[in-house]
């Protein structure tokens, strides 16, 4: 019984890429890909700077809210498709719920 076992403390933490949450790092990574497709150093630098400012904007908006704020915002503001539709919750276009 001397085995050293690891007991996780936080099971519901957000996924991380380095030190950033995934939803904050996603704009930078996406814009790096777009800048790479641009084919020039200027396009890459402009795209990365736009992605960086978008991620900073998202981080500031999300700072005082629930950790999954970005996922909640996407659910309510983007159209549903068969991949992202949830079975246990009503569709996002139904705004009034009784009960």
CSV table of C-alpha atoms in Angstrom, one decimal:
chain,number,residue,atom,x,y,z
A,1,UNK,CA,0.0,0.0,0.0
A,2,UNK,CA,2.9,2.3,-0.5
A,3,UNK,CA,1.9,3.1,-4.1
A,4,UNK,CA,1.9,6.8,-4.8
A,5,UNK,CA,-1.5,7.5,-6.5
A,6,UNK,CA,-2.4,10.7,-8.2
A,7,UNK,CA,-5.8,12.2,-7.2
A,8,UNK,CA,-7.0,14.9,-9.6
A,9,UNK,CA,-8.3,18.0,-7.9
A,10,UNK,CA,-10.2,19.6,-10.7
A,11,UNK,CA,-12.2,17.5,-13.1
A,12,UNK,CA,-14.1,20.2,-14.9
A,13,UNK,CA,-11.4,22.5,-16.0
A,14,UNK,CA,-11.4,24.1,-19.4
A,15,UNK,CA,-9.0,22.5,-22.0
A,16,UNK,CA,-5.7,24.4,-22.3
A,17,UNK,CA,-3.3,25.1,-25.1
A,18,UNK,CA,-0.2,26.1,-23.2
A,19,UNK,CA,-1.4,28.7,-20.7
A,20,UNK,CA,-4.5,29.8,-22.7
A,21,UNK,CA,-8.0,28.3,-22.6
A,22,UNK,CA,-8.9,26.7,-25.9
A,23,UNK,CA,-11.7,29.2,-26.7
A,24,UNK,CA,-9.2,32.1,-26.2
A,25,UNK,CA,-6.5,30.4,-28.2
A,26,UNK,CA,-8.8,29.4,-31.1
A,27,UNK,CA,-8.9,32.9,-32.8
A,28,UNK,CA,-5.1,33.1,-32.9
A,29,UNK,CA,-4.6,29.6,-34.2
A,30,UNK,CA,-7.3,30.1,-36.9
A,31,UNK,CA,-5.9,33.4,-38.0
A,32,UNK,CA,-2.4,31.8,-38.1
A,33,UNK,CA,-3.8,29.3,-40.6
A,34,UNK,CA,-5.5,32.0,-42.6
A,35,UNK,CA,-2.3,34.0,-42.7
A,36,UNK,CA,-0.4,31.0,-43.8
A,37,UNK,CA,-2.9,30.6,-46.7
A,38,UNK,CA,-2.3,34.2,-47.6
A,39,UNK,CA,1.1,33.3,-48.8
A,40,UNK,CA,3.1,36.4,-47.7
A,41,UNK,CA,4.8,37.5,-44.6
A,42,UNK,CA,2.6,40.7,-44.4
A,43,UNK,CA,-0.6,38.7,-44.7
A,44,UNK,CA,0.6,36.3,-42.0
A,45,UNK,CA,1.6,39.2,-39.6
A,46,UNK,CA,-1.7,41.0,-40.2
A,47,UNK,CA,-3.7,37.8,-39.6
A,48,UNK,CA,-1.8,36.9,-36.5
A,49,UNK,CA,-2.3,40.4,-35.1
A,50,UNK,CA,-6.0,40.3,-35.8
A,51,UNK,CA,-6.2,36.9,-34.1
A,52,UNK,CA,-4.3,38.2,-31.1
A,53,UNK,CA,-6.6,41.2,-30.7
A,54,UNK,CA,-9.7,39.0,-31.1
A,55,UNK,CA,-8.4,36.6,-28.5
A,56,UNK,CA,-7.7,39.5,-26.1
A,57,UNK,CA,-11.2,40.9,-26.7
A,58,UNK,CA,-12.7,37.5,-26.0
A,59,UNK,CA,-10.7,37.0,-22.9
A,60,UNK,CA,-11.8,40.4,-21.6
A,61,UNK,CA,-15.5,39.7,-22.3
A,62,UNK,CA,-15.2,36.3,-20.7
A,63,UNK,CA,-13.3,37.4,-17.6
A,64,UNK,CA,-16.3,38.0,-15.3
A,65,UNK,CA,-18.5,35.3,-16.6
A,66,UNK,CA,-18.9,31.5,-16.5
A,67,UNK,CA,-15.9,29.5,-17.8
A,68,UNK,CA,-18.0,28.1,-20.6
A,69,UNK,CA,-19.4,31.5,-21.6
A,70,UNK,CA,-18.1,31.1,-25.2
A,71,UNK,CA,-19.8,27.8,-25.7
A,72,UNK,CA,-23.0,29.2,-24.3
A,73,UNK,CA,-22.8,32.2,-26.6
A,74,UNK,CA,-22.2,30.0,-29.6
A,75,UNK,CA,-25.1,27.8,-28.7
A,76,UNK,CA,-27.6,30.7,-28.5
A,77,UNK,CA,-26.3,32.8,-31.5
A,78,UNK,CA,-25.3,30.3,-34.2
A,79,UNK,CA,-27.8,28.2,-36.2
A,80,UNK,CA,-28.2,24.6,-35.1
A,81,UNK,CA,-27.0,21.7,-37.3
A,82,UNK,CA,-27.4,18.0,-36.7
A,83,UNK,CA,-23.9,17.7,-35.3
A,84,UNK,CA,-24.3,20.4,-32.6
A,85,UNK,CA,-28.0,19.9,-31.7
A,86,UNK,CA,-28.6,18.7,-28.2
A,87,UNK,CA,-31.4,16.3,-27.5
A,88,UNK,CA,-31.9,17.1,-23.8
A,89,UNK,CA,-32.4,20.9,-24.3
A,90,UNK,CA,-34.8,22.8,-26.5
A,91,UNK,CA,-33.5,24.3,-29.8
A,92,UNK,CA,-31.8,27.7,-29.4
A,93,UNK,CA,-34.5,29.6,-31.5
A,94,UNK,CA,-37.1,28.9,-28.8
A,95,UNK,CA,-36.5,31.7,-26.4
A,96,UNK,CA,-39.4,31.5,-24.0
A,97,UNK,CA,-39.7,28.4,-21.8
A,98,UNK,CA,-42.5,27.6,-19.4
A,99,UNK,CA,-41.6,26.0,-16.1
